[in-house]
mmCIF file of C-alpha atoms in Angstrom:
data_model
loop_
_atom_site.group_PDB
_atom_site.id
_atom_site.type_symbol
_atom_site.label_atom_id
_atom_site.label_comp_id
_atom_site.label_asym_id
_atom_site.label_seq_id
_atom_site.Cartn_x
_atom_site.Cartn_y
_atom_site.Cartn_z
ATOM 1 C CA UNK T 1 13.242 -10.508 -25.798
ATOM 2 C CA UNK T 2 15.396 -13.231 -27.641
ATOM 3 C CA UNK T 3 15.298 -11.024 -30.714
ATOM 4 C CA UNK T 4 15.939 -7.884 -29.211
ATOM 5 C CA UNK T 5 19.201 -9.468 -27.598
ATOM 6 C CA UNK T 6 20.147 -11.328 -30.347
ATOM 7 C CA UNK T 7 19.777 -7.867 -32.517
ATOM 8 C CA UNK T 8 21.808 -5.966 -29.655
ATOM 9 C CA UNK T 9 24.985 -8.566 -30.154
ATOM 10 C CA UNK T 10 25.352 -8.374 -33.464
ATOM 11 C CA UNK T 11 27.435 -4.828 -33.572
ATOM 12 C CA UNK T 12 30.160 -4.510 -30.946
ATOM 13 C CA UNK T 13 28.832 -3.118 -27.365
ATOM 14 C CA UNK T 14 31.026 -1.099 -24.454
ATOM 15 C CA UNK T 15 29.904 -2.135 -21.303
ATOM 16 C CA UNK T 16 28.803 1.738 -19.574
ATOM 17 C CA UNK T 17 27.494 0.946 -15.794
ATOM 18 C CA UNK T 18 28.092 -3.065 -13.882
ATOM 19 C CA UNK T 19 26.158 -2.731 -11.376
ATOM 20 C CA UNK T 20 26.762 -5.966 -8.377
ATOM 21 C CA UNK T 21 24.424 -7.058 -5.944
ATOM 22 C CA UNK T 22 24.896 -9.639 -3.434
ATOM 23 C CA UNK T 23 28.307 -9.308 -2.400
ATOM 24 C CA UNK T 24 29.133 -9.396 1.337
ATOM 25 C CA UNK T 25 32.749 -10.715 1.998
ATOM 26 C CA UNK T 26 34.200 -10.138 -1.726
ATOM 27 C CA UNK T 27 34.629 -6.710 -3.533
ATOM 28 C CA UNK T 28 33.904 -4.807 -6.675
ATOM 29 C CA UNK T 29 37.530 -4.971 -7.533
ATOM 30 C CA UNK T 30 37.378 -8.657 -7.113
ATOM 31 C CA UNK T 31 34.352 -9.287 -8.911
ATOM 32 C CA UNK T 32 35.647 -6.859 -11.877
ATOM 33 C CA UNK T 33 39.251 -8.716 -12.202
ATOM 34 C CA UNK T 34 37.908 -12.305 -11.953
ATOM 35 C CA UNK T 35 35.258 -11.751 -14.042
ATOM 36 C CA UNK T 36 37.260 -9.736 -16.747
ATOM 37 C CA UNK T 37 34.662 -7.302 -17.276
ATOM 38 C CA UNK T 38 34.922 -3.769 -16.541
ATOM 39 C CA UNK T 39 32.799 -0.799 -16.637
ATOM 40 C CA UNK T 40 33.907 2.650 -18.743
ATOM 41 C CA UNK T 41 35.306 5.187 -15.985
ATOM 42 C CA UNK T 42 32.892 7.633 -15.126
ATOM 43 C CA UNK T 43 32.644 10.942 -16.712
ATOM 44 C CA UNK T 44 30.637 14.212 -16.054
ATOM 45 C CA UNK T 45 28.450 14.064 -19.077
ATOM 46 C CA UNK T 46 28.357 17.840 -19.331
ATOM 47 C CA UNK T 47 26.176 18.148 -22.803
ATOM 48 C CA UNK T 48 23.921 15.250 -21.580
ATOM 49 C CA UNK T 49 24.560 13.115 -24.740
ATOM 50 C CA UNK T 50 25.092 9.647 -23.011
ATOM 51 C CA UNK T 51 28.469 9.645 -24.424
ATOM 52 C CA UNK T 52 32.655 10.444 -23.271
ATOM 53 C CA UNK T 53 33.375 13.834 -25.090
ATOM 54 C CA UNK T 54 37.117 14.496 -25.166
ATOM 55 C CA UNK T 55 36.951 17.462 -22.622
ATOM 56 C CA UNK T 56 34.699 15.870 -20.041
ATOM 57 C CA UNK T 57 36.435 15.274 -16.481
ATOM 58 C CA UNK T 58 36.562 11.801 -15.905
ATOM 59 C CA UNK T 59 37.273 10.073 -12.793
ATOM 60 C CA UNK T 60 41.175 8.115 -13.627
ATOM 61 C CA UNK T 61 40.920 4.609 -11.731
ATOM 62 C CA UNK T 62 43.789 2.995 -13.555
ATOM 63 C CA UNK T 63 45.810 6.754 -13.648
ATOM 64 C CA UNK T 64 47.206 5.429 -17.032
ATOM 65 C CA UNK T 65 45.956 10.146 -17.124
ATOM 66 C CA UNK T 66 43.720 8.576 -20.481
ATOM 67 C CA UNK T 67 39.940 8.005 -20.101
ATOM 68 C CA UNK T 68 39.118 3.888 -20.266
ATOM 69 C CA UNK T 69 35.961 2.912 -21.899
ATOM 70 C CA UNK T 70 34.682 -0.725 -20.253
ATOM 71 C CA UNK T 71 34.764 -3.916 -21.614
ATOM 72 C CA UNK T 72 33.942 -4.746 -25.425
ATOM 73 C CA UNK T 73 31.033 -7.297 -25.627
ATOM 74 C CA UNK T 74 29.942 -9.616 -29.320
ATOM 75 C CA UNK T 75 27.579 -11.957 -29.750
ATOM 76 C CA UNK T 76 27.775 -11.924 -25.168
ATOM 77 C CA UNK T 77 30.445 -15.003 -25.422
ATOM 78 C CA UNK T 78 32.115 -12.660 -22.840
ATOM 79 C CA UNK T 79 29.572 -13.081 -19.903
ATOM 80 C CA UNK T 80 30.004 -16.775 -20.603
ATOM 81 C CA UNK T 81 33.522 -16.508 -19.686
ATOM 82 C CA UNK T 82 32.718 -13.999 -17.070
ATOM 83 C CA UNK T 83 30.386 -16.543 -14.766
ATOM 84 C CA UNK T 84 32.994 -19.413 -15.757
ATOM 85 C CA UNK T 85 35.527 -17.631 -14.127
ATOM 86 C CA UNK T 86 33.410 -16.745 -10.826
ATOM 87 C CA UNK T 87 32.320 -20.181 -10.549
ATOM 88 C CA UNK T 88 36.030 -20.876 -10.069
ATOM 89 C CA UNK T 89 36.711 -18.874 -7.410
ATOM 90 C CA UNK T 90 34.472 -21.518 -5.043
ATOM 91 C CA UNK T 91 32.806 -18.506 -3.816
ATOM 92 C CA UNK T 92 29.288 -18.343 -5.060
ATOM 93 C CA UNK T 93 26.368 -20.469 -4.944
ATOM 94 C CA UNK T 94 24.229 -18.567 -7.724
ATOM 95 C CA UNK T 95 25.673 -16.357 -10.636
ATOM 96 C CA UNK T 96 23.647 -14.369 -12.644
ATOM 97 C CA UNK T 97 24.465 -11.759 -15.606
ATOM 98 C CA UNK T 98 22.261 -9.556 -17.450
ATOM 99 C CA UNK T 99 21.742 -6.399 -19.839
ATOM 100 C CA UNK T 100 19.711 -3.677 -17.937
ATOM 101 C CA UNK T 101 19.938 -0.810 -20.347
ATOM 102 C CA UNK T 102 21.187 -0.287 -24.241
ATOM 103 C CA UNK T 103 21.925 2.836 -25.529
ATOM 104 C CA UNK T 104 23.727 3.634 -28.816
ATOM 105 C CA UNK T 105 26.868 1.056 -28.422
ATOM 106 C CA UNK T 106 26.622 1.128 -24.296
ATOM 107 C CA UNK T 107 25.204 -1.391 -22.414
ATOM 108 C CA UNK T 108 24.683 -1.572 -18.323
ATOM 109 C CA UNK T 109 25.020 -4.623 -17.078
ATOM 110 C CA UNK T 110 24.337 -6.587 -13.502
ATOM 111 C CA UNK T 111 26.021 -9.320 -11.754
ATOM 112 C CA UNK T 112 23.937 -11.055 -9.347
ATOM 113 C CA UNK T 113 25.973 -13.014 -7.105
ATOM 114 C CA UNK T 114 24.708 -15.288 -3.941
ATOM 115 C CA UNK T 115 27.813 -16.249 -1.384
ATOM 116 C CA UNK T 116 28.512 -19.240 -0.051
ATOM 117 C CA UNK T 117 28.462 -18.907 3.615
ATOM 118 C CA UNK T 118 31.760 -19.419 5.416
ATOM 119 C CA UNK T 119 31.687 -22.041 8.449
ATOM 120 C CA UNK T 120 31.408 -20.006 11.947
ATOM 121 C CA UNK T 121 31.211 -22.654 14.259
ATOM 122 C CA UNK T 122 30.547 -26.751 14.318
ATOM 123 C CA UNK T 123 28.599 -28.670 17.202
ATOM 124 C CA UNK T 124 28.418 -32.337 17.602
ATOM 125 C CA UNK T 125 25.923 -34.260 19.587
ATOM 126 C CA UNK T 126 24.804 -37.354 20.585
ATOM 127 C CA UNK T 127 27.578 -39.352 19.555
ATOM 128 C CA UNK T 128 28.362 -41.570 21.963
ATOM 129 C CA UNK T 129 29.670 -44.659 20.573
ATOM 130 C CA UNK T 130 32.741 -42.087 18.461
ATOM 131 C CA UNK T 131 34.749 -39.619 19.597
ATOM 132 C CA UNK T 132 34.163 -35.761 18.405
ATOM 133 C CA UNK T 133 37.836 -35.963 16.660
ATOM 134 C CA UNK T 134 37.211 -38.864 14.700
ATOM 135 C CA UNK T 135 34.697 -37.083 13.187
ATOM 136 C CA UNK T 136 35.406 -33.917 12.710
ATOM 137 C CA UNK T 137 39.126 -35.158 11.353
ATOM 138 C CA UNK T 138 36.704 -37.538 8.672
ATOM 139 C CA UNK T 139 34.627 -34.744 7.395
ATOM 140 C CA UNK T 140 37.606 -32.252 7.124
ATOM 141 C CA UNK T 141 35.066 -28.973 7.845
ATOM 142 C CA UNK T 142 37.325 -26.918 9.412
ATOM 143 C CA UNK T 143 36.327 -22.775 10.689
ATOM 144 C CA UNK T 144 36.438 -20.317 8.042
ATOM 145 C CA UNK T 145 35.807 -22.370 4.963
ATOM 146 C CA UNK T 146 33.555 -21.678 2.541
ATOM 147 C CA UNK T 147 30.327 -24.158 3.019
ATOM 148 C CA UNK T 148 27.922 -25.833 0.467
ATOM 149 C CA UNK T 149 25.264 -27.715 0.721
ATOM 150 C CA UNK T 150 27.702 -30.586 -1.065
ATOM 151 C CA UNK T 151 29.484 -30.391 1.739
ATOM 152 C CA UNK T 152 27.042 -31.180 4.054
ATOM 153 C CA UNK T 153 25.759 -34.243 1.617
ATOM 154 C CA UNK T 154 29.551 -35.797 2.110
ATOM 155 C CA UNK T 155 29.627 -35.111 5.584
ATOM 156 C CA UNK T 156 26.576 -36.921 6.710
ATOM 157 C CA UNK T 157 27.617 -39.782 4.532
ATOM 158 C CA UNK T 158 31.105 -39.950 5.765
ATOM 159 C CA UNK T 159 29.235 -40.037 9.298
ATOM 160 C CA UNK T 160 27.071 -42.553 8.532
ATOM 161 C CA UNK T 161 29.908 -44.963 7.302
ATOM 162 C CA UNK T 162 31.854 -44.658 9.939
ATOM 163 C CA UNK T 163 28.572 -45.588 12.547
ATOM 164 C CA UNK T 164 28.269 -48.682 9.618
ATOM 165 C CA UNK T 165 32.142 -49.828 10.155
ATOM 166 C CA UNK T 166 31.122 -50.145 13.711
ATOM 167 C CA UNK T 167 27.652 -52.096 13.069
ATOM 168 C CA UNK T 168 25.542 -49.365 13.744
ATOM 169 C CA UNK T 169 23.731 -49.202 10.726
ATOM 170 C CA UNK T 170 20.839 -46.886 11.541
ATOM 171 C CA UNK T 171 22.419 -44.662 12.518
ATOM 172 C CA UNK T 172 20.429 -40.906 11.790
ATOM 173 C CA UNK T 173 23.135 -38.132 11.097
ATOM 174 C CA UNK T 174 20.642 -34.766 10.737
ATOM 175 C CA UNK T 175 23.230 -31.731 9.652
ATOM 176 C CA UNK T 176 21.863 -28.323 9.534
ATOM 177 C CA UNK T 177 23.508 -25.079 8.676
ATOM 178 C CA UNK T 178 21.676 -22.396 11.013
ATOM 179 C CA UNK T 179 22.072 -18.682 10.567
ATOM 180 C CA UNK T 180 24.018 -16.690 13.768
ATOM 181 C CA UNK T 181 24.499 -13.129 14.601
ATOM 182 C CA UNK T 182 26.484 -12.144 10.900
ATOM 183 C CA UNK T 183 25.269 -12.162 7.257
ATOM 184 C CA UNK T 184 28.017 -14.071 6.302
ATOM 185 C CA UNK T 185 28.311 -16.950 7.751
ATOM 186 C CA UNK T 186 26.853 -20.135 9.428
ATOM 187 C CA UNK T 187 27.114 -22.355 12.556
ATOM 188 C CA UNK T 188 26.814 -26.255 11.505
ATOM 189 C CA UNK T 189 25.187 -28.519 13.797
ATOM 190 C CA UNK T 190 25.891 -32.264 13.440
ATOM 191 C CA UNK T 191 22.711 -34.077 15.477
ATOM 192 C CA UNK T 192 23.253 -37.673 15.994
ATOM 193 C CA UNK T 193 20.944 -40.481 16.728
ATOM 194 C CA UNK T 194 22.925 -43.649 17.365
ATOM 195 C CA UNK T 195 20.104 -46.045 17.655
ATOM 196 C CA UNK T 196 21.382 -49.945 18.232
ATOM 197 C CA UNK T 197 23.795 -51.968 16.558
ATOM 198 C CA UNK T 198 22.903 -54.452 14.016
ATOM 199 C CA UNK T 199 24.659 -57.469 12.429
ATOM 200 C CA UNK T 200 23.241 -59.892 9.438
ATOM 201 C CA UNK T 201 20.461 -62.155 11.100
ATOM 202 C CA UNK T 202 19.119 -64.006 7.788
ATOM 203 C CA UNK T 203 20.359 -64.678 4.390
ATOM 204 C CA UNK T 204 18.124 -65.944 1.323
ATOM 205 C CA UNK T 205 18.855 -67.218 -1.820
ATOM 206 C CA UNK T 206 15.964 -67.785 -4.413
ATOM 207 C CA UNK T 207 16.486 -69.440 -7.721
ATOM 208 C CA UNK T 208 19.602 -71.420 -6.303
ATOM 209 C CA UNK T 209 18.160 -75.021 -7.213
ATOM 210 C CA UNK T 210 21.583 -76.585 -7.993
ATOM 211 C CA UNK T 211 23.489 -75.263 -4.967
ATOM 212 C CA UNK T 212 23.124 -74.831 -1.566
ATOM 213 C CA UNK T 213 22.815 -72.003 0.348
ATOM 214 C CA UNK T 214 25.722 -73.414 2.500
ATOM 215 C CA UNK T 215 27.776 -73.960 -0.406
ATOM 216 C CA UNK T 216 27.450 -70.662 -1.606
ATOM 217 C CA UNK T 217 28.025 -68.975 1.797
ATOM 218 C CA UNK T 218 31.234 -70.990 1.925
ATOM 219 C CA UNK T 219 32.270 -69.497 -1.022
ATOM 220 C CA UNK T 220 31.645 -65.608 0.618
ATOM 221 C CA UNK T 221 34.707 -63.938 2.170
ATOM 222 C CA UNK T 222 32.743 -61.635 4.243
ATOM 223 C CA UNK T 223 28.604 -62.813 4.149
ATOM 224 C CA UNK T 224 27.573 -64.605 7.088
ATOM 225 C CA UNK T 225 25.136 -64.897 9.725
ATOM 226 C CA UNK T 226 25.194 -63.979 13.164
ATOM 227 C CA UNK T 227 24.124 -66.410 15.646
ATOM 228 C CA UNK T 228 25.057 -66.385 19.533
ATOM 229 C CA UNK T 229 27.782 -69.255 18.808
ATOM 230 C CA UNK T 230 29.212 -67.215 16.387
ATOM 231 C CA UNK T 231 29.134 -64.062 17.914
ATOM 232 C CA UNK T 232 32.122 -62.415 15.370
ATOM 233 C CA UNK T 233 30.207 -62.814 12.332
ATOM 234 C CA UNK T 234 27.195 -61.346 10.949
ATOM 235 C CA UNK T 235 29.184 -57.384 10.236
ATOM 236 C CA UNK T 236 27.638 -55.731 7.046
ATOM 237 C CA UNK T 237 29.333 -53.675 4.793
ATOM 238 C CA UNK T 238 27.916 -52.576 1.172
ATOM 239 C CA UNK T 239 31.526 -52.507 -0.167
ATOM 240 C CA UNK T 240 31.861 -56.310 1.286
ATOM 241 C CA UNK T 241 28.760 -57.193 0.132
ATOM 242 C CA UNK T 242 29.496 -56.371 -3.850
ATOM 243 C CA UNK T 243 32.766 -58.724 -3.470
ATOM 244 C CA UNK T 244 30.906 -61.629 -2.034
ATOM 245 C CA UNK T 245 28.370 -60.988 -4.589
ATOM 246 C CA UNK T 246 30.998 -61.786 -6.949
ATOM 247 C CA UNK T 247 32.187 -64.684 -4.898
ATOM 248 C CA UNK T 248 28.672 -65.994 -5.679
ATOM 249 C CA UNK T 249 28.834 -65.577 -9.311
ATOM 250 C CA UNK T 250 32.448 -67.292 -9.487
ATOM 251 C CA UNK T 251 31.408 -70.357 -7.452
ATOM 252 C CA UNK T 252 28.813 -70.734 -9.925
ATOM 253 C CA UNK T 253 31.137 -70.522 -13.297
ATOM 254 C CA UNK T 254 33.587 -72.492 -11.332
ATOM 255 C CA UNK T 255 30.763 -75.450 -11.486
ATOM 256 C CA UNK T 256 29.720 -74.864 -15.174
ATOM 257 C CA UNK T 257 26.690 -72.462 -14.943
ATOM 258 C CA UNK T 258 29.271 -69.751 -17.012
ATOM 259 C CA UNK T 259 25.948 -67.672 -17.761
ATOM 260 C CA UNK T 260 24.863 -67.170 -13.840
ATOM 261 C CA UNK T 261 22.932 -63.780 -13.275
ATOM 262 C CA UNK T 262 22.609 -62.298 -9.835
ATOM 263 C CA UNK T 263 20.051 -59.361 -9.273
ATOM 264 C CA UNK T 264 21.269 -56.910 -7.223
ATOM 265 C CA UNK T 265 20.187 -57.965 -2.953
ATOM 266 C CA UNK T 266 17.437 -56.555 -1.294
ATOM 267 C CA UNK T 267 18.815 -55.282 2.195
ATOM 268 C CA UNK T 268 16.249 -54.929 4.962
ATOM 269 C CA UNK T 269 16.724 -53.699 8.140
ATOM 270 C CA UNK T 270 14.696 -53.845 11.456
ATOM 271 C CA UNK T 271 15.005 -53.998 14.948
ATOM 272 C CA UNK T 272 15.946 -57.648 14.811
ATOM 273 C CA UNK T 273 18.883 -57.432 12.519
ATOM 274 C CA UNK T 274 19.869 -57.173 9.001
ATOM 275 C CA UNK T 275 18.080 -59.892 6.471
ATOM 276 C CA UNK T 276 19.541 -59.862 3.001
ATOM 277 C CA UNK T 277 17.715 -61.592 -0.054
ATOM 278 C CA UNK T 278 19.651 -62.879 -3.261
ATOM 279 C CA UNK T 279 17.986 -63.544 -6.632
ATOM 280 C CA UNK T 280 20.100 -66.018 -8.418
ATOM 281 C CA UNK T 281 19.738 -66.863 -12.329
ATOM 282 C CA UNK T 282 21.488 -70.211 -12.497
ATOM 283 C CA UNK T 283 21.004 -70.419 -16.492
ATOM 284 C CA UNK T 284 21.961 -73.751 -17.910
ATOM 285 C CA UNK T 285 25.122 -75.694 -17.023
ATOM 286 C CA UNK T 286 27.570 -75.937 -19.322
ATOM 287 C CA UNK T 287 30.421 -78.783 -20.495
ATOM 288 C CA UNK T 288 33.399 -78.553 -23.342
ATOM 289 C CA UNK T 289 32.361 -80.003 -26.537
ATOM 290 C CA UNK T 290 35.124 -79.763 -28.359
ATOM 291 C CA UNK T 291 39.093 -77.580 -28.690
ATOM 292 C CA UNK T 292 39.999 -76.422 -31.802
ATOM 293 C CA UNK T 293 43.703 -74.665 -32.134
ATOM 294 C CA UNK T 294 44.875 -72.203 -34.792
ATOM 295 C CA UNK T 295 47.866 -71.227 -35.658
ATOM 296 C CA UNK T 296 50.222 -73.218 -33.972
ATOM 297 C CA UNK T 297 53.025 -74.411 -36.024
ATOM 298 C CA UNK T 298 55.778 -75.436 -32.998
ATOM 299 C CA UNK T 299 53.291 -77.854 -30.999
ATOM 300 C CA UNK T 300 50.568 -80.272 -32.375
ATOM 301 C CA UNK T 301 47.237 -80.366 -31.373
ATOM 302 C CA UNK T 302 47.729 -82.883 -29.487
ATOM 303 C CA UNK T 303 50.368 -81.732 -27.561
ATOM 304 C CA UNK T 304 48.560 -78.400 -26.845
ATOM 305 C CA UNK T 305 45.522 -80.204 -25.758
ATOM 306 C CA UNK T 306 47.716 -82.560 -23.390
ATOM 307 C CA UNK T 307 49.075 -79.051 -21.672
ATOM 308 C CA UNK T 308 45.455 -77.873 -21.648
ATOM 309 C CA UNK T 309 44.615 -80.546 -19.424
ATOM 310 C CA UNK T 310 40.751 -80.434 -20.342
ATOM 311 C CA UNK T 311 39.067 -82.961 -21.809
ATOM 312 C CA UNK T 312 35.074 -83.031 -24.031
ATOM 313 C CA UNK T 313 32.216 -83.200 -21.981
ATOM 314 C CA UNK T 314 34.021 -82.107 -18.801
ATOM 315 C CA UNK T 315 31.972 -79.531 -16.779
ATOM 316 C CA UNK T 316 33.194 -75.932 -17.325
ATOM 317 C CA UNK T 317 35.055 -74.416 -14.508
ATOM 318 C CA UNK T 318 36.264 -70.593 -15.566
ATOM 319 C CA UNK T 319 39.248 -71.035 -12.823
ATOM 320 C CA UNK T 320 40.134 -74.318 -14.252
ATOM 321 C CA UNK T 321 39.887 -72.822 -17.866
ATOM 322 C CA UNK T 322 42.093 -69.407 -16.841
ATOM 323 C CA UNK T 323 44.444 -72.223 -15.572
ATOM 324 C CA UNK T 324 44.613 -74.001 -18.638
ATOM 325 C CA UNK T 325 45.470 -70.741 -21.054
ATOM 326 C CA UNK T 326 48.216 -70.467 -17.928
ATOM 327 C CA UNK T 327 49.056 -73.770 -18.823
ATOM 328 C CA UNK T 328 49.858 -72.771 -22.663
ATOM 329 C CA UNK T 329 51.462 -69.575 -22.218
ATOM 330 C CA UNK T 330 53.954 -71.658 -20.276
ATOM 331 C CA UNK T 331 54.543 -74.068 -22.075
ATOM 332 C CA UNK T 332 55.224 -71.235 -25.137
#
C-alpha cells in the first residue's frame, strides 16, 4: 500500500470525485473552500473513456462558461494542508482523507469528517452550597457552541475549584454530554455531589531535626491547622500550598542550610479533615569562610567588606546575603 501511494504521487494527480461523509450542520461548499480542494466539474462522459473530451456537456458550477478540472495533487502535501485547515475551523472532532480510486492522472478522494456536537441545553444539580450563575458564568458554556470533550475536562475542574475556595474539597462534579431528540447536538448535565467541608486537621514534617515544626509553620503565610480555638484557620488551597512550600525552603536558607530539599507533600483526605505530610532534606548547614573581591578599583577590600556587613564563620542567611549585594550596589 505504501508503495503503491508513494508510486501514485510521484506524477501530478487531478482530483476527479471528493466524496464527504459525516457532515450534518456544515456543507459541501464549506468543506470544499476550507479545505482548498475541489473536485473536476462533472461531465457526461459520452465515449466512456474516464476522461473530459472538449465536446462533452459539463455541468458549469463556477459559470466562468469553461470546464474546471479539480484540484492538482504531488507528493499529497495538499491533504496535509487540507485537514490543517479543517482543524481550524473548531468544527470537527476526527478528520480523515484518503485516495479511493486512481485512474490515469485522476484520483477520487474522501473526507471523513466527525462534528463536534453543538451545546442544546445545560442542567445543574445538586449544588447547594453555589448558586447556578456562579457556575455557569465560571465555565463560560453557553447554548449553541460547539462542545468537546476538553471542554467538559475544564469545566469540571473549574467546578471543583470553586467547591475548594469554599473548603469543600471533595467535592464530586460528574459532567455528561447525553444525546436528545437531534443528530447534532447535545444536552450537558452538570451532577453535583457536595459532600462536607474540610479544613487542614494535621501537619507533619519528617527529616526536620534542626527546626521545629512550630518554627517552620511560623514561617507559612497560609499552612495551618484547624483547631476549635482557631476556628479561621486550617483552609487548603494547592496554589497556597506551593508558596508556603517555598516559605519552608527560605526559612531554612535564611538559617544556613542553603542546600534544603523539600519533596513534594503528600495530601490526604478523609472524613476527619485534611492531613498533609512534608519530607524535608535539611543537607548540611553552612557558614562564610572567606570574601574575595575582583575588580574593584574605587573601594578597597576593606571598605567593600565593611558595606557587606558579613563577617567568616557567620551562619549563611540568603536574605541577609541578597541584603548585603543591596548593600554594594548602593554604595556604587
Amino acid at each position: 500500500l505504501i508503495i503503491s501511494i508513494s508510486f501514485l504521487f510521484n506524477q501530478e494527480m487531478i482530483i476527479n470525485n471528493i466524496f464527504i461523509e459525516g457532515i450534518v450542520t456544515a456543507s459541501e461548499k464549506q468543506i470544499y473552500r476550507n479545505s482548498g480542494l475541489y473536485p473536476s466539474e462533472p461531465f457526461t462522459d459520452s465515449n466512456n473513456n474516464n476522461y473530459y473530451d472538449n465536446q462533452e456537456k459539463f455541468i458549469d458550477l463556477n459559470n466562468n462558461q469553461i470546464y474546471d478540472f479539480g484540484s492538482k495533487i504531488f507528493k499529497g502535501d495538499e491533504f496535509n494542508i487540507a485537514i490543517k485547515n479543517l482543524w481550524r475551523l473548531n468544527v470537527f472532532s476526527d478528520i480523515q482523507i484518503s485516495v479511493i480510486d486512481s485512474y490515469d492522472n485522476y484520483i477520487d478522494i474522501i473526507i471523513e469528517l466527525k462534528e463536534f456536537p453543538i451545546l442544546n441545553s445545560l442542567s445543574i444539580s445538586g449544588n447547594n452550597k453555589i448558586k447556578d450563575i456562579r457556575i455557569l458564568d465560571e465555565v463560560n458554556l453557553k447554548k449553541s457552541q460547539r462542545i468537546t470533550e476538553n471542554d467538559i475536562y475544564n469545566a469540571k475542574n473549574i467546578i471543583e475549584g470553586l467547591y475548594s475556595e469554599e473548603n469543600y474539597h471533595q467535592a464530586d462534579v460528574n459532567i455528561q454530554m447525553k444525546d436528545n431528540q437531534t443528530n447534532y447536538s447535545k444536552d450537558v448535565v452538570i451532577d453535583i455531589v457536595e459532600n462536607k467541608k474540610s479544613k487542614i486537621k494535621g501537619i507533619d514534617f519528617y527529616g526536620n531535626n534542626n527546626i521545629s515544626k512550630k518554627d517552620l509553620l511560623d514561617g507559612c503565610e497560609y499552612l495551618s491547622e484547624h483547631r476549635w480555638y482557631k476556628f479561621w484557620k486550617g483552609d487548603f488551597s494547592s496554589s497556597n500550598l506551593d508558596l508556603d512550600i517555598k516559605n519552608i525552603e527560605a526559612v531554612y536558607k535564611n538559617n544556613g542550610y542553603r542546600d534544603v530539599m523539600i519533596s513534594k507533600p503528600i495530601i490526604e483526605f478523609n472524613d476527619e479533615g485534611i492531613f498533609i505530610t512534608i519530607a524535608v532534606d535539611e543537607g548540611e548547614i553552612n557558614y562564610y569562610n572567606n570574601f574575595n573581591f575582583d575588580g574593584n578599583i574605587k573601594f578597597t577590600d576593606s571598605e567593600l567588606l565593611e558595606s557587606l556587613g558579613l563577617i567568616k564563620e557567620q551562619i549563611y542567611s540568603e536574605y541577609e546575603f541578597n541584603m548585603a549585594l543591596y548593600n554594594l550596589n548602593s554604595k556604587y
